[in-house]
C-alpha cells in the first residue's frame, strides 16, 4: 500500500508539472547585479511607453498585477520614483512592425539580429517592448546563443533596469500567455501562473511566509 501511495504521488507530480502550458525561455542576471539591494520597484506604464500590438489594457493590468505580486512577495515596495524599472515585452506577428532597437537617426550601425535586440524577425516573430530597449540595451548584453523559443507569438518578456544609470540588471521570458490555438490572451489566473514561471529563477527568493503557498 505504501508503494502504491508513493507511485501515485510521483504520477501526480509528473502530471501537474508535465501539463503546465508555460515554459521558461530564458532567465539571466546582468552586470553581477545585486537585486536584493534594491528595496523598491516601478512597473512601466502605458503612459510612459506604448502597449505591444494586440495587447489591451486589461491584459496589461493583469500582467502588471502578477509582476507586482511577485515583487511584493519578495520584500519590494512599489514606488514610481524607484530606480528599478520593470519593462514589459511581447513577441508579435511579422505583419506588425516592431520599434527599432537603435533610433533611425542614431549615428551607429544597427545591432545584429537576435533575441535581445528586436532586430529582423526570426521565424516570423519579433519582440516589442513598452519602453524602447535602445534606451538601455546595447551589444554588451548580447547573448551568443540564439534562443529560438523566444520567437513564438505570445512570449512574455521582462527586463529589469537601473533607470538612473540605464543599466540592464535582469531579463527573463516565458512562453506563452496566449491560449493554445488562438490569439486570445489568458485570463488573470493564467497570466499569474505564467509570471510565476517568469520569476522561477529570479535571484531574490520569496519571503518565508509566501514560500509554502506557491
GROMACS .gro file of C-alpha atoms in nm:
model
  214
    1UNK     CA    1   0.000   0.000   0.000
    2UNK     CA    2   0.286   0.235   0.087
    3UNK     CA    3   0.450   0.170  -0.252
    4UNK     CA    4   0.118   0.237  -0.425
    5UNK     CA    5   0.077   0.573  -0.248
    6UNK     CA    6   0.434   0.670  -0.335
    7UNK     CA    7   0.380   0.576  -0.700
    8UNK     CA    8   0.058   0.779  -0.715
    9UNK     CA    9   0.237   1.079  -0.567
   10UNK     CA   10   0.507   1.058  -0.833
   11UNK     CA   11   0.249   1.024  -1.110
   12UNK     CA   12   0.050   1.318  -0.976
   13UNK     CA   13   0.359   1.539  -0.961
   14UNK     CA   14   0.452   1.437  -1.314
   15UNK     CA   15   0.106   1.519  -1.446
   16UNK     CA   16   0.091   1.853  -1.271
   17UNK     CA   17   0.429   1.964  -1.397
   18UNK     CA   18   0.407   1.800  -1.738
   19UNK     CA   19   0.074   1.960  -1.820
   20UNK     CA   20   0.187   2.314  -1.746
   21UNK     CA   21   0.127   2.535  -2.052
   22UNK     CA   22   0.416   2.764  -1.954
   23UNK     CA   23   0.789   2.723  -2.004
   24UNK     CA   24   1.079   2.947  -1.907
   25UNK     CA   25   1.258   3.060  -2.223
   26UNK     CA   26   1.547   3.244  -2.062
   27UNK     CA   27   1.646   3.396  -1.728
   28UNK     CA   28   1.966   3.591  -1.681
   29UNK     CA   29   2.121   3.842  -1.441
   30UNK     CA   30   2.349   4.110  -1.589
   31UNK     CA   31   2.642   4.313  -1.454
   32UNK     CA   32   2.660   4.097  -1.141
   33UNK     CA   33   2.356   4.289  -1.022
   34UNK     CA   34   2.264   4.254  -0.657
   35UNK     CA   35   1.889   4.266  -0.699
   36UNK     CA   36   1.835   4.214  -0.326
   37UNK     CA   37   1.997   4.553  -0.268
   38UNK     CA   38   1.701   4.722  -0.434
   39UNK     CA   39   1.408   4.780  -0.198
   40UNK     CA   40   1.160   4.937  -0.441
   41UNK     CA   41   1.042   4.884  -0.798
   42UNK     CA   42   0.844   5.057  -1.070
   43UNK     CA   43   0.649   4.883  -1.349
   44UNK     CA   44   0.640   5.060  -1.685
   45UNK     CA   45   0.300   5.216  -1.758
   46UNK     CA   46   0.123   5.276  -2.090
   47UNK     CA   47   0.165   5.649  -2.027
   48UNK     CA   48   0.542   5.605  -2.017
   49UNK     CA   49   0.560   5.371  -2.315
   50UNK     CA   50   0.334   5.200  -2.566
   51UNK     CA   51   0.139   4.878  -2.540
   52UNK     CA   52   0.257   4.599  -2.773
   53UNK     CA   53   0.022   4.548  -3.070
   54UNK     CA   54  -0.270   4.327  -2.978
   55UNK     CA   55  -0.239   4.384  -2.605
   56UNK     CA   56  -0.538   4.557  -2.445
   57UNK     CA   57  -0.534   4.749  -2.120
   58UNK     CA   58  -0.697   4.464  -1.926
   59UNK     CA   59  -0.412   4.232  -2.027
   60UNK     CA   60  -0.154   4.492  -1.928
   61UNK     CA   61  -0.320   4.534  -1.588
   62UNK     CA   62  -0.327   4.156  -1.537
   63UNK     CA   63   0.043   4.125  -1.624
   64UNK     CA   64   0.136   4.423  -1.406
   65UNK     CA   65  -0.068   4.282  -1.115
   66UNK     CA   66   0.106   3.945  -1.142
   67UNK     CA   67   0.452   4.106  -1.156
   68UNK     CA   68   0.362   4.332  -0.865
   69UNK     CA   69   0.258   4.031  -0.657
   70UNK     CA   70   0.586   3.852  -0.725
   71UNK     CA   71   0.790   4.158  -0.631
   72UNK     CA   72   0.593   4.236  -0.314
   73UNK     CA   73   0.622   3.875  -0.201
   74UNK     CA   74   0.998   3.914  -0.228
   75UNK     CA   75   1.000   4.217   0.002
   76UNK     CA   76   0.999   4.501  -0.252
   77UNK     CA   77   0.778   4.810  -0.229
   78UNK     CA   78   0.625   4.972  -0.536
   79UNK     CA   79   0.738   5.330  -0.586
   80UNK     CA   80   0.705   5.540  -0.906
   81UNK     CA   81   1.036   5.708  -0.819
   82UNK     CA   82   1.223   5.376  -0.786
   83UNK     CA   83   1.548   5.335  -0.982
   84UNK     CA   84   1.444   4.973  -1.055
   85UNK     CA   85   1.225   4.986  -1.367
   86UNK     CA   86   1.046   4.673  -1.490
   87UNK     CA   87   0.995   4.686  -1.866
   88UNK     CA   88   0.746   4.452  -2.037
   89UNK     CA   89   0.790   4.295  -2.381
   90UNK     CA   90   0.585   4.067  -2.603
   91UNK     CA   91   0.653   3.878  -2.924
   92UNK     CA   92   0.424   3.982  -3.207
   93UNK     CA   93   0.346   3.862  -3.558
   94UNK     CA   94   0.568   3.954  -3.851
   95UNK     CA   95   0.296   4.165  -4.008
   96UNK     CA   96   0.338   4.416  -3.723
   97UNK     CA   97   0.641   4.644  -3.735
   98UNK     CA   98   0.836   4.650  -3.410
   99UNK     CA   99   1.010   4.951  -3.264
  100UNK     CA  100   1.379   4.963  -3.365
  101UNK     CA  101   1.641   4.894  -3.101
  102UNK     CA  102   1.856   5.179  -3.229
  103UNK     CA  103   1.678   5.501  -3.331
  104UNK     CA  104   1.687   5.552  -3.711
  105UNK     CA  105   1.878   5.877  -3.671
  106UNK     CA  106   2.143   5.733  -3.440
  107UNK     CA  107   2.495   5.752  -3.590
  108UNK     CA  108   2.572   5.389  -3.506
  109UNK     CA  109   2.523   5.070  -3.706
  110UNK     CA  110   2.217   4.861  -3.615
  111UNK     CA  111   2.285   4.560  -3.390
  112UNK     CA  112   2.279   4.208  -3.527
  113UNK     CA  113   1.952   4.013  -3.514
  114UNK     CA  114   1.897   3.813  -3.202
  115UNK     CA  115   1.663   3.755  -2.912
  116UNK     CA  116   1.791   4.054  -2.718
  117UNK     CA  117   1.780   4.313  -2.991
  118UNK     CA  118   1.438   4.301  -3.151
  119UNK     CA  119   1.603   4.332  -3.490
  120UNK     CA  120   1.490   4.145  -3.802
  121UNK     CA  121   1.217   3.893  -3.740
  122UNK     CA  122   1.307   3.533  -3.674
  123UNK     CA  123   1.064   3.260  -3.777
  124UNK     CA  124   0.803   3.528  -3.833
  125UNK     CA  125   0.809   3.694  -3.491
  126UNK     CA  126   0.980   3.988  -3.324
  127UNK     CA  127   0.986   4.144  -2.978
  128UNK     CA  128   0.805   4.463  -2.884
  129UNK     CA  129   0.892   4.637  -2.557
  130UNK     CA  130   0.671   4.901  -2.399
  131UNK     CA  131   0.975   5.118  -2.325
  132UNK     CA  132   1.217   5.102  -2.622
  133UNK     CA  133   1.514   4.886  -2.540
  134UNK     CA  134   1.755   5.118  -2.719
  135UNK     CA  135   1.727   5.344  -2.414
  136UNK     CA  136   1.937   5.099  -2.213
  137UNK     CA  137   2.036   4.800  -2.428
  138UNK     CA  138   2.347   4.760  -2.643
  139UNK     CA  139   2.569   4.488  -2.785
  140UNK     CA  140   2.743   4.447  -2.448
  141UNK     CA  141   2.448   4.242  -2.333
  142UNK     CA  142   2.421   4.023  -2.641
  143UNK     CA  143   2.381   3.653  -2.580
  144UNK     CA  144   2.577   3.450  -2.835
  145UNK     CA  145   2.319   3.173  -2.821
  146UNK     CA  146   2.010   3.241  -3.028
  147UNK     CA  147   1.718   3.134  -2.814
  148UNK     CA  148   1.469   3.023  -3.076
  149UNK     CA  149   1.199   2.969  -2.815
  150UNK     CA  150   1.168   3.342  -2.768
  151UNK     CA  151   1.045   3.377  -3.124
  152UNK     CA  152   0.699   3.242  -3.068
  153UNK     CA  153   0.388   3.451  -3.062
  154UNK     CA  154   0.278   3.541  -2.712
  155UNK     CA  155   0.615   3.504  -2.538
  156UNK     CA  156   0.615   3.746  -2.244
  157UNK     CA  157   0.949   3.912  -2.165
  158UNK     CA  158   1.058   4.124  -1.873
  159UNK     CA  159   1.362   4.347  -1.831
  160UNK     CA  160   1.471   4.498  -1.502
  161UNK     CA  161   1.676   4.813  -1.549
  162UNK     CA  162   1.850   5.063  -1.326
  163UNK     CA  163   1.670   5.359  -1.481
  164UNK     CA  164   1.908   5.615  -1.330
  165UNK     CA  165   2.219   5.456  -1.479
  166UNK     CA  166   2.035   5.299  -1.777
  167UNK     CA  167   2.194   4.962  -1.697
  168UNK     CA  168   2.020   4.624  -1.753
  169UNK     CA  169   2.003   4.411  -1.437
  170UNK     CA  170   1.787   4.109  -1.517
  171UNK     CA  171   1.590   3.964  -1.808
  172UNK     CA  172   1.352   3.669  -1.841
  173UNK     CA  173   1.094   3.535  -2.087
  174UNK     CA  174   0.811   3.284  -2.061
  175UNK     CA  175   0.606   3.107  -2.328
  176UNK     CA  176   0.322   3.163  -2.383
  177UNK     CA  177   0.050   3.391  -2.250
  178UNK     CA  178  -0.179   3.315  -2.542
  179UNK     CA  179  -0.441   3.043  -2.536
  180UNK     CA  180  -0.338   2.739  -2.738
  181UNK     CA  181  -0.459   2.755  -3.095
  182UNK     CA  182  -0.574   3.117  -3.098
  183UNK     CA  183  -0.458   3.472  -3.035
  184UNK     CA  184  -0.658   3.529  -2.716
  185UNK     CA  185  -0.463   3.625  -2.406
  186UNK     CA  186  -0.502   3.409  -2.098
  187UNK     CA  187  -0.713   3.522  -1.806
  188UNK     CA  188  -0.581   3.666  -1.480
  189UNK     CA  189  -0.512   3.324  -1.328
  190UNK     CA  190  -0.330   3.202  -1.640
  191UNK     CA  191  -0.118   3.515  -1.660
  192UNK     CA  192  -0.037   3.487  -1.289
  193UNK     CA  193   0.088   3.132  -1.345
  194UNK     CA  194   0.294   3.245  -1.645
  195UNK     CA  195   0.452   3.526  -1.442
  196UNK     CA  196   0.525   3.283  -1.160
  197UNK     CA  197   0.724   3.081  -1.414
  198UNK     CA  198   0.888   3.405  -1.533
  199UNK     CA  199   1.020   3.458  -1.178
  200UNK     CA  200   1.111   3.093  -1.116
  201UNK     CA  201   1.488   3.163  -1.140
  202UNK     CA  202   1.483   3.517  -1.008
  203UNK     CA  203   1.781   3.552  -0.769
  204UNK     CA  204   1.579   3.702  -0.481
  205UNK     CA  205   1.365   3.436  -0.308
  206UNK     CA  206   1.011   3.468  -0.179
  207UNK     CA  207   0.971   3.579   0.179
  208UNK     CA  208   0.924   3.282   0.418
  209UNK     CA  209   0.553   3.346   0.469
  210UNK     CA  210   0.484   3.305   0.095
  211UNK     CA  211   0.700   3.002   0.016
  212UNK     CA  212   0.454   2.734   0.124
  213UNK     CA  213   0.174   2.900  -0.066
  214UNK     CA  214   0.337   2.851  -0.408
   0.00000   0.00000   0.00000
